[in-house]
PDB file of C-alpha atoms in Angstrom:
ATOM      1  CA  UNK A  11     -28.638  -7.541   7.521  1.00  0.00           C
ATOM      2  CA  UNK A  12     -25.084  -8.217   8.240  1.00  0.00           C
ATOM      3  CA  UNK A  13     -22.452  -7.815   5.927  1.00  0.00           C
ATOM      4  CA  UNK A  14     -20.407 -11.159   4.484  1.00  0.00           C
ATOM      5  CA  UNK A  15     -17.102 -11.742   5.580  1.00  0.00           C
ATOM      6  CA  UNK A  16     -14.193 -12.352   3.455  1.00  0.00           C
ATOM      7  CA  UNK A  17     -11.646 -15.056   3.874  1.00  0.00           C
ATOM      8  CA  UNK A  18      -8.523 -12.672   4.214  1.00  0.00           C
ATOM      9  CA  UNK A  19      -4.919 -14.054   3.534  1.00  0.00           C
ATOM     10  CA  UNK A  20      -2.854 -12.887   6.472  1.00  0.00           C
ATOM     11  CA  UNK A  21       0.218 -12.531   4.047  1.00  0.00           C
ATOM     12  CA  UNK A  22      -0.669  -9.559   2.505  1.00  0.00           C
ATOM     13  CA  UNK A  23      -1.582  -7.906   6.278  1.00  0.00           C
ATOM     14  CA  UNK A  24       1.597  -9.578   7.795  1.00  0.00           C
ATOM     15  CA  UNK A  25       3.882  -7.949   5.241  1.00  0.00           C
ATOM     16  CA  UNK A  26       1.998  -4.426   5.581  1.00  0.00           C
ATOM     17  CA  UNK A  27       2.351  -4.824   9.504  1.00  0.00           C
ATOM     18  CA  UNK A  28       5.686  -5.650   9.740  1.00  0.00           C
ATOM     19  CA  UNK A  29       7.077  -3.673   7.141  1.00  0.00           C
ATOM     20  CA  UNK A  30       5.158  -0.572   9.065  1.00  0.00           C
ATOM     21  CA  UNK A  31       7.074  -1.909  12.401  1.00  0.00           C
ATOM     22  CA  UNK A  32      10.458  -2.138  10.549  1.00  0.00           C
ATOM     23  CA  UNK A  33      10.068   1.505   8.690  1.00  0.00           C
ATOM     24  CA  UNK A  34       8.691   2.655  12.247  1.00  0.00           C
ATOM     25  CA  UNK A  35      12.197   0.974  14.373  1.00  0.00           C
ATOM     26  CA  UNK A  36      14.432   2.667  11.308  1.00  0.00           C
ATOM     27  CA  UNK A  37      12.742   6.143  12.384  1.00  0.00           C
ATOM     28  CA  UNK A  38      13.900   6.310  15.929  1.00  0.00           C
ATOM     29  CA  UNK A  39      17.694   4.585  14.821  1.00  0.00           C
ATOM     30  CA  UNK A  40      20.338   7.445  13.507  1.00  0.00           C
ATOM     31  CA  UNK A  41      19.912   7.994  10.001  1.00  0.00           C
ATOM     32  CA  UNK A  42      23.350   9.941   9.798  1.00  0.00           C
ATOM     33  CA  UNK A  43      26.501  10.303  11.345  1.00  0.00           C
ATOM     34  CA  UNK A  44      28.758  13.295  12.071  1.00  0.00           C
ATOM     35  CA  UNK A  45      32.633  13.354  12.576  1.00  0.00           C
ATOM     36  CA  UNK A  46      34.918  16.092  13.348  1.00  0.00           C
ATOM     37  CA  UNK A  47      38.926  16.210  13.784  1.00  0.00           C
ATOM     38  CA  UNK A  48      40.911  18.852  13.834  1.00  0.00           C
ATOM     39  CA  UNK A  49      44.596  19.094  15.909  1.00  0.00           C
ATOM     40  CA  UNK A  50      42.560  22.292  17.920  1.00  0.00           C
ATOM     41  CA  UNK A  51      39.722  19.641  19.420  1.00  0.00           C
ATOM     42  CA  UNK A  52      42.361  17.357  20.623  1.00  0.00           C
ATOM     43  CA  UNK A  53      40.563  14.457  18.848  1.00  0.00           C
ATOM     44  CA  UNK A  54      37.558  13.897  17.151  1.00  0.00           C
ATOM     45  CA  UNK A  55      33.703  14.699  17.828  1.00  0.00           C
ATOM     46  CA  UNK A  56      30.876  12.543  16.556  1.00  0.00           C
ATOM     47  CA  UNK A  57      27.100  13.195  16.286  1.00  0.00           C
ATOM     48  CA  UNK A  58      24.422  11.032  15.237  1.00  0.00           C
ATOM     49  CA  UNK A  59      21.155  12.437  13.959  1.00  0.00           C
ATOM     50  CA  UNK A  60      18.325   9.985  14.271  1.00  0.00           C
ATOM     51  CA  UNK A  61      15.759  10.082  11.742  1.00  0.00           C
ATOM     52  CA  UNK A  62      12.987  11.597  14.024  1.00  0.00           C
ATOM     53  CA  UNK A  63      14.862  14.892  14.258  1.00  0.00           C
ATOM     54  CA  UNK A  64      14.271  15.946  10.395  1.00  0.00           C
ATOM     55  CA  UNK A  65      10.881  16.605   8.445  1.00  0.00           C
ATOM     56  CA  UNK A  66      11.597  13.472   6.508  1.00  0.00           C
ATOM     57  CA  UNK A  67      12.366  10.803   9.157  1.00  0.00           C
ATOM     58  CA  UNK A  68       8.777  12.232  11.007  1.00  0.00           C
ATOM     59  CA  UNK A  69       7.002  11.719   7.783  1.00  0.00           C
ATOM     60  CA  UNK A  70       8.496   8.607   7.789  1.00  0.00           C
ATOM     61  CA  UNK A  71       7.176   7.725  11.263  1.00  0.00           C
ATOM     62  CA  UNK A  72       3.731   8.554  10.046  1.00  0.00           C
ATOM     63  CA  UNK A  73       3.264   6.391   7.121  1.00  0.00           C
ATOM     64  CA  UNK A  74       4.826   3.274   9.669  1.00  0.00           C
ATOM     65  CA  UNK A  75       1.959   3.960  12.185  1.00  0.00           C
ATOM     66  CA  UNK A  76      -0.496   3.911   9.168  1.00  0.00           C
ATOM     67  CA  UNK A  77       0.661   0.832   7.723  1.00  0.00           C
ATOM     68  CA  UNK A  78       0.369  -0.799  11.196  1.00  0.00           C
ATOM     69  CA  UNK A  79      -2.586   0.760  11.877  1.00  0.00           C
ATOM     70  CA  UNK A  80      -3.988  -0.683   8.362  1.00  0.00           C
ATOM     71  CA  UNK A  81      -2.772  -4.325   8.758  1.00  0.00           C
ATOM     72  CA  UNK A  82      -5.083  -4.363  12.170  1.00  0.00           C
ATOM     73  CA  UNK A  83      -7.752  -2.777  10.518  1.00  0.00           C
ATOM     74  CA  UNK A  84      -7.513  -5.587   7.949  1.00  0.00           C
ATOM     75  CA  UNK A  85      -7.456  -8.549  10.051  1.00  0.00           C
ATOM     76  CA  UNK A  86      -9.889  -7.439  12.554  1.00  0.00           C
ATOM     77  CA  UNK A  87     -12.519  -5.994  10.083  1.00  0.00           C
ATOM     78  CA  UNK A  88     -12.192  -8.264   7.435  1.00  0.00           C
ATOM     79  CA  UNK A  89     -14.466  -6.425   4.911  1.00  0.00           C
ATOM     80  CA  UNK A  90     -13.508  -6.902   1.159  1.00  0.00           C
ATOM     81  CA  UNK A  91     -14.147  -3.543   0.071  1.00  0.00           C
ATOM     82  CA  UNK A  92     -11.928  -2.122   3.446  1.00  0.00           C
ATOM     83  CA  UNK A  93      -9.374  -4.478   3.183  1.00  0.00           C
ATOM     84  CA  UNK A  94      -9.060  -3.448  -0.453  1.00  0.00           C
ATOM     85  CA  UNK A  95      -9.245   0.250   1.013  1.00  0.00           C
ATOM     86  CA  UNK A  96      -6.603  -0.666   3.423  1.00  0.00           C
ATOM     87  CA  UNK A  97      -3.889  -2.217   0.608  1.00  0.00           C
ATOM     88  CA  UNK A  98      -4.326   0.412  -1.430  1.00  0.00           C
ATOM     89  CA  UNK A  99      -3.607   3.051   1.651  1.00  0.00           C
ATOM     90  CA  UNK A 100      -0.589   1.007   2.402  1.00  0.00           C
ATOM     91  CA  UNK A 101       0.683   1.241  -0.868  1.00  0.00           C
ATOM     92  CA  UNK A 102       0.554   5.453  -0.931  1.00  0.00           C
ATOM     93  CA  UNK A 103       2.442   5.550   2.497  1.00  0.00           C
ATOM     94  CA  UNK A 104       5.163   3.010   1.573  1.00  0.00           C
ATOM     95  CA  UNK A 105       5.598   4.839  -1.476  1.00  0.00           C
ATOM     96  CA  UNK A 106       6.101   7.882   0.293  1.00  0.00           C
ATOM     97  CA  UNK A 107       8.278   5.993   2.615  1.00  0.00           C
ATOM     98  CA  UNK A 108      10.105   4.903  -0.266  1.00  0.00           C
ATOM     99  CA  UNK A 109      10.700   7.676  -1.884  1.00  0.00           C
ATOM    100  CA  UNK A 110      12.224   9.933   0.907  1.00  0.00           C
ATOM    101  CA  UNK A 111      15.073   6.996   1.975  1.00  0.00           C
ATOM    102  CA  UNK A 112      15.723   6.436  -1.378  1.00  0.00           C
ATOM    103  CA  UNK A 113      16.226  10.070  -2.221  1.00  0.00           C
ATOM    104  CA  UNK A 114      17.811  11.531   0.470  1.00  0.00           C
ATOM    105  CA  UNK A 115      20.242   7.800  -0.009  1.00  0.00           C
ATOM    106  CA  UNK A 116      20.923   8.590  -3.361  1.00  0.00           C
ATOM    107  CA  UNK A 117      21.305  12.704  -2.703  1.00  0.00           C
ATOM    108  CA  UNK A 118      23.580  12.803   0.336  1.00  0.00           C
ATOM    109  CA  UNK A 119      26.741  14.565  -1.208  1.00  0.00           C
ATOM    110  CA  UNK A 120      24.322  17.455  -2.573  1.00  0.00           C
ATOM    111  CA  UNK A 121      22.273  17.957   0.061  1.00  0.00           C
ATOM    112  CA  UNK A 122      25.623  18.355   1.806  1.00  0.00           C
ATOM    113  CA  UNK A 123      26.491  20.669  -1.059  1.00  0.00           C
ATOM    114  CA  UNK A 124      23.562  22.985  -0.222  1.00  0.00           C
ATOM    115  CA  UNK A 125      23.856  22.869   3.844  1.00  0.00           C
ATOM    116  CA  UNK A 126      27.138  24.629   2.956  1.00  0.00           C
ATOM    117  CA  UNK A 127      26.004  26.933   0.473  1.00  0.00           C
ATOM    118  CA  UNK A 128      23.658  27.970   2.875  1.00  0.00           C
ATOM    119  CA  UNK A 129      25.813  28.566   5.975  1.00  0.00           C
ATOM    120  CA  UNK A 130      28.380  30.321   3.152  1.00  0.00           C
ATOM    121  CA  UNK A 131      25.971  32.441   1.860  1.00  0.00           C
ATOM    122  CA  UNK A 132      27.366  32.033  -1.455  1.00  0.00           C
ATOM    123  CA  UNK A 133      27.954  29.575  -4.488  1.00  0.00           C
ATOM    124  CA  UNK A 134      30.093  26.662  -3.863  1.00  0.00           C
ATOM    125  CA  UNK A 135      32.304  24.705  -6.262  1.00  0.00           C
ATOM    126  CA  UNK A 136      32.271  20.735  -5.655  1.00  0.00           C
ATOM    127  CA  UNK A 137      35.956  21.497  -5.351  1.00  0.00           C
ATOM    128  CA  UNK A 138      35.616  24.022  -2.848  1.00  0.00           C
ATOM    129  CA  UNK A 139      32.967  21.919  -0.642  1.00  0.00           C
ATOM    130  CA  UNK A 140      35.862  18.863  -1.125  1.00  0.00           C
ATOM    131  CA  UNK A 141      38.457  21.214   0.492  1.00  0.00           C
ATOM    132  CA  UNK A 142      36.279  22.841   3.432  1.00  0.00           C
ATOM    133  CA  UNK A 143      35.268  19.259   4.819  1.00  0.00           C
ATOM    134  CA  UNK A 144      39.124  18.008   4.361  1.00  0.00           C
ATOM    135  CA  UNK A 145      40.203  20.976   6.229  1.00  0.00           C
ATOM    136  CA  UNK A 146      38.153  20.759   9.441  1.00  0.00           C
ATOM    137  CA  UNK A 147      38.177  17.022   9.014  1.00  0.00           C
ATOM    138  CA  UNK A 148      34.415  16.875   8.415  1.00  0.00           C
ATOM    139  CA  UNK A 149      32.845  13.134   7.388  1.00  0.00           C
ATOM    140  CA  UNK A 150      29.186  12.731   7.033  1.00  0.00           C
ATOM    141  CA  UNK A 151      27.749   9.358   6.508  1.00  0.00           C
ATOM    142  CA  UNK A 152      24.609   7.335   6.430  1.00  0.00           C
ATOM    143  CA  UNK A 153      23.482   5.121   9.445  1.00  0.00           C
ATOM    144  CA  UNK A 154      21.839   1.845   9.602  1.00  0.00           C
ATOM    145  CA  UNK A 155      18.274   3.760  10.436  1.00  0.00           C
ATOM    146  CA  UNK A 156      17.863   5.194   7.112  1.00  0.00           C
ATOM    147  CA  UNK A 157      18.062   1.910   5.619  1.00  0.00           C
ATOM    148  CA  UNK A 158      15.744  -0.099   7.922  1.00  0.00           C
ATOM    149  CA  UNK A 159      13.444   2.996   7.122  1.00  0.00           C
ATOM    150  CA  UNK A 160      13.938   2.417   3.638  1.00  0.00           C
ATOM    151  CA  UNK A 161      13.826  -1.581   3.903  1.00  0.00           C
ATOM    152  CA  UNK A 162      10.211  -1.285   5.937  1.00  0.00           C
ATOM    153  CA  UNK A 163       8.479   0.786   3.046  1.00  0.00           C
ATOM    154  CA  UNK A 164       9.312  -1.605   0.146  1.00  0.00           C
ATOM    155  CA  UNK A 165       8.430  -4.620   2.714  1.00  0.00           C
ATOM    156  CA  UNK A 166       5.215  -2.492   3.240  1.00  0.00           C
ATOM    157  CA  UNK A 167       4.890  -1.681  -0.565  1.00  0.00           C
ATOM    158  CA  UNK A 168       4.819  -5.455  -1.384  1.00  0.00           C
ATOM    159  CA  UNK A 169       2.151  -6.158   1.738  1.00  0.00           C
ATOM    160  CA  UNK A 170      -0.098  -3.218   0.234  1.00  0.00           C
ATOM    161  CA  UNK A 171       0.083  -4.756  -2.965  1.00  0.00           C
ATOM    162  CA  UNK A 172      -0.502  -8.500  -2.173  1.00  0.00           C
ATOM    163  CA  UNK A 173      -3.367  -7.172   0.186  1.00  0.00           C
ATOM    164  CA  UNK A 174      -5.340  -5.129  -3.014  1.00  0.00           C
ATOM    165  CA  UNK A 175      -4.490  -7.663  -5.293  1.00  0.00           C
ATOM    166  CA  UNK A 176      -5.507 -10.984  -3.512  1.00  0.00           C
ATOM    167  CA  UNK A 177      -8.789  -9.735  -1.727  1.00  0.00           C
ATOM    168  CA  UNK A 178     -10.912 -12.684  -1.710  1.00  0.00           C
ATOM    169  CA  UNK A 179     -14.602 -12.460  -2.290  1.00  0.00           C
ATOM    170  CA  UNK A 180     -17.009 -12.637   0.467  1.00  0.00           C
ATOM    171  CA  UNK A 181     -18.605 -15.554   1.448  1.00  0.00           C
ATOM    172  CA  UNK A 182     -22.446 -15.563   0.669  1.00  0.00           C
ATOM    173  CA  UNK A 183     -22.198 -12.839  -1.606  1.00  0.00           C
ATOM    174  CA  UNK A 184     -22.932  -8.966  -0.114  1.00  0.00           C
ATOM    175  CA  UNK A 185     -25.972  -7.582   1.945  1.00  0.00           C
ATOM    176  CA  UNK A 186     -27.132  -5.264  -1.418  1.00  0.00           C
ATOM    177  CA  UNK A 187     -27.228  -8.494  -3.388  1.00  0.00           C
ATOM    178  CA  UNK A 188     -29.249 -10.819  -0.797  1.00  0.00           C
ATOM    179  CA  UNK A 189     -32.064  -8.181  -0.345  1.00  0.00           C
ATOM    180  CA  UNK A 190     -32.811  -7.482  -3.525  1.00  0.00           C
ATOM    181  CA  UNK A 191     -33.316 -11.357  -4.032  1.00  0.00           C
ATOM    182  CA  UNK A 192     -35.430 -11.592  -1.058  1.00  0.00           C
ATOM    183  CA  UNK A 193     -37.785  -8.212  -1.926  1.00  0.00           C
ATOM    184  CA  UNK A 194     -38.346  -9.211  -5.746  1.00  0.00           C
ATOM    185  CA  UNK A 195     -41.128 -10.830  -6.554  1.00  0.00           C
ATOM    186  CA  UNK A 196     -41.958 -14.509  -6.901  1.00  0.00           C
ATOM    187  CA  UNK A 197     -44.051 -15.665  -9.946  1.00  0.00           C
ATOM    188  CA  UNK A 198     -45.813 -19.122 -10.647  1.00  0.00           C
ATOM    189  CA  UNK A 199     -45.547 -21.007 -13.418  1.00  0.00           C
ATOM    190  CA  UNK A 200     -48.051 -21.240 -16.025  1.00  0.00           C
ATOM    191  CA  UNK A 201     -50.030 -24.210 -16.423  1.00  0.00           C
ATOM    192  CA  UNK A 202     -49.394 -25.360 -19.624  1.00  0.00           C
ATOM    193  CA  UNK A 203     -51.907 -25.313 -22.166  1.00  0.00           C
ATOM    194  CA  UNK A 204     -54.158 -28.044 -22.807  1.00  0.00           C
ATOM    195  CA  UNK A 205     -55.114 -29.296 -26.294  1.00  0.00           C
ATOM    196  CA  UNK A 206     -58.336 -31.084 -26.770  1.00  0.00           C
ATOM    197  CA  UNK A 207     -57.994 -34.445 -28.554  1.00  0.00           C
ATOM    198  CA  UNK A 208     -58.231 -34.406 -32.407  1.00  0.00           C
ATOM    199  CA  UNK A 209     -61.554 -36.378 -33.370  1.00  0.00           C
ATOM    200  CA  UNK A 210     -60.966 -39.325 -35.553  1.00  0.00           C
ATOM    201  CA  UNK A 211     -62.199 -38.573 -39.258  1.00  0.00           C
ATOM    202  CA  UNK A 212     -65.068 -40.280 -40.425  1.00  0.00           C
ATOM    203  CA  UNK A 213     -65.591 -43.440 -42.495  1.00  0.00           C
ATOM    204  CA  UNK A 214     -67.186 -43.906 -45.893  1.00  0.00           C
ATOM    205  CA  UNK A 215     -70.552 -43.065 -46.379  1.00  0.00           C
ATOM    206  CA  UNK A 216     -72.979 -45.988 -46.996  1.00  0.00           C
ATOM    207  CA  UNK A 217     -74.160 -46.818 -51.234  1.00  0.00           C
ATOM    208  CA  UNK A 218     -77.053 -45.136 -51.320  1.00  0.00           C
ATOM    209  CA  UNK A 219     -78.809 -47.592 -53.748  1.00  0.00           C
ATOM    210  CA  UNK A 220     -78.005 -50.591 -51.640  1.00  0.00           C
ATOM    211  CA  UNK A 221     -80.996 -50.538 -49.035  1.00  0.00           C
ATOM    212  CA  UNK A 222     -80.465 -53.272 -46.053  1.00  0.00           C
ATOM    213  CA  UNK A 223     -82.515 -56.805 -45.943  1.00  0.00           C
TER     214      UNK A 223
END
């Protein structure tokens, strides 16, 4: 037997699709920017990273492809129990998504911090970081890619969500339910009992000392 369809809600799949499509776009874009002036350079140097050229903005990539891979999956197979499969998958990679914008956002300055340490070898002061990047004339900031990044997960986190939530029942009810109707067994009704009629009771009995003419 065939499985029932469900009657899926393209919101919930739209959202997951294009949120994976707007995370994936905000992978490729720069996610930082790098400027350098000093009187020896004659100027000043920039360099953009794009988010594909660090661990997170890969990571990033992945859960996009997933979460456009999952929308598909979910309008093409419309399945209740995989499209439920699907919104909660979406939901783990946007959170992941999520959660590495919104960090490395909110964590800039000390992950700059700790690049510096590193390359010093040594403990650094905020002070002392300050005064190394106003010497060599040093600005890092954030680029538009880290936000689209970050702006595609929640959009994906809300499709995941809508998806798992509003999965509509399928139509006919499933396969399991339909053969075990079919395979159990039938029974006829009883015929109902029949009562015989009651016999009226009988009349007086004649006077015996009254004999006929």
């Amino acid at each position: 037997m065939q499985q029932a369809k469900a009657r899926v809600t393209p919101a919930g799949a739209i959202l997951m699709g294009a949120g994976g499509l707007i995370a994936l776009i905000g992978s490729f874009l720069p996610w930082a920017k790098f400027s350098l002036r000093g009187q020896l350079l004659g100027g000043a140097l920039s360099q953009s990273v794009a988010g594909t050229s660090t661990g997170e903005g890969k990571i990033v990539l992945g859960m996009a492809v997933v979460g456009i891979a999952a929308a598909v999956l979910a309008v093409a197979l419309p399945r209740r129990q995989l499209v439920m499969a699907m919104g909660i998958v979406v939901i783990v990679a946007a959170l992941v998504v999520s959660f590495l914008t919104i960090r490395d956002i909110g964590q800039k300055d000390q992950q700059i911090h700790d690049a510096l340490e590193k390359a010093a070898g040594r403990t650094l002061t905020d002070a002392q970081v300050q005064e190394f990047l106003n010497r060599f004339g040093i600005t890092i900031s954030l680029s538009a890619g880290i936000y689209l990044a970050m702006l595609g997960g929640l959009v994906m986190l809300g499709g995941g969500i809508a998806t798992a939530m509003t999965a509509p029942k399928e139509e006919g009810g499933s396969s399991f339910d339909a053969g075990m109707v079919s395979a159990a067994p039938t029974y006829s009704p009883a015929p109902p009992e029949v009562v015989p009629p009651t016999p009226p009771p009988p009349g007086p009995d004649p006077d015996p000392g009254t004999i006929p003419g």
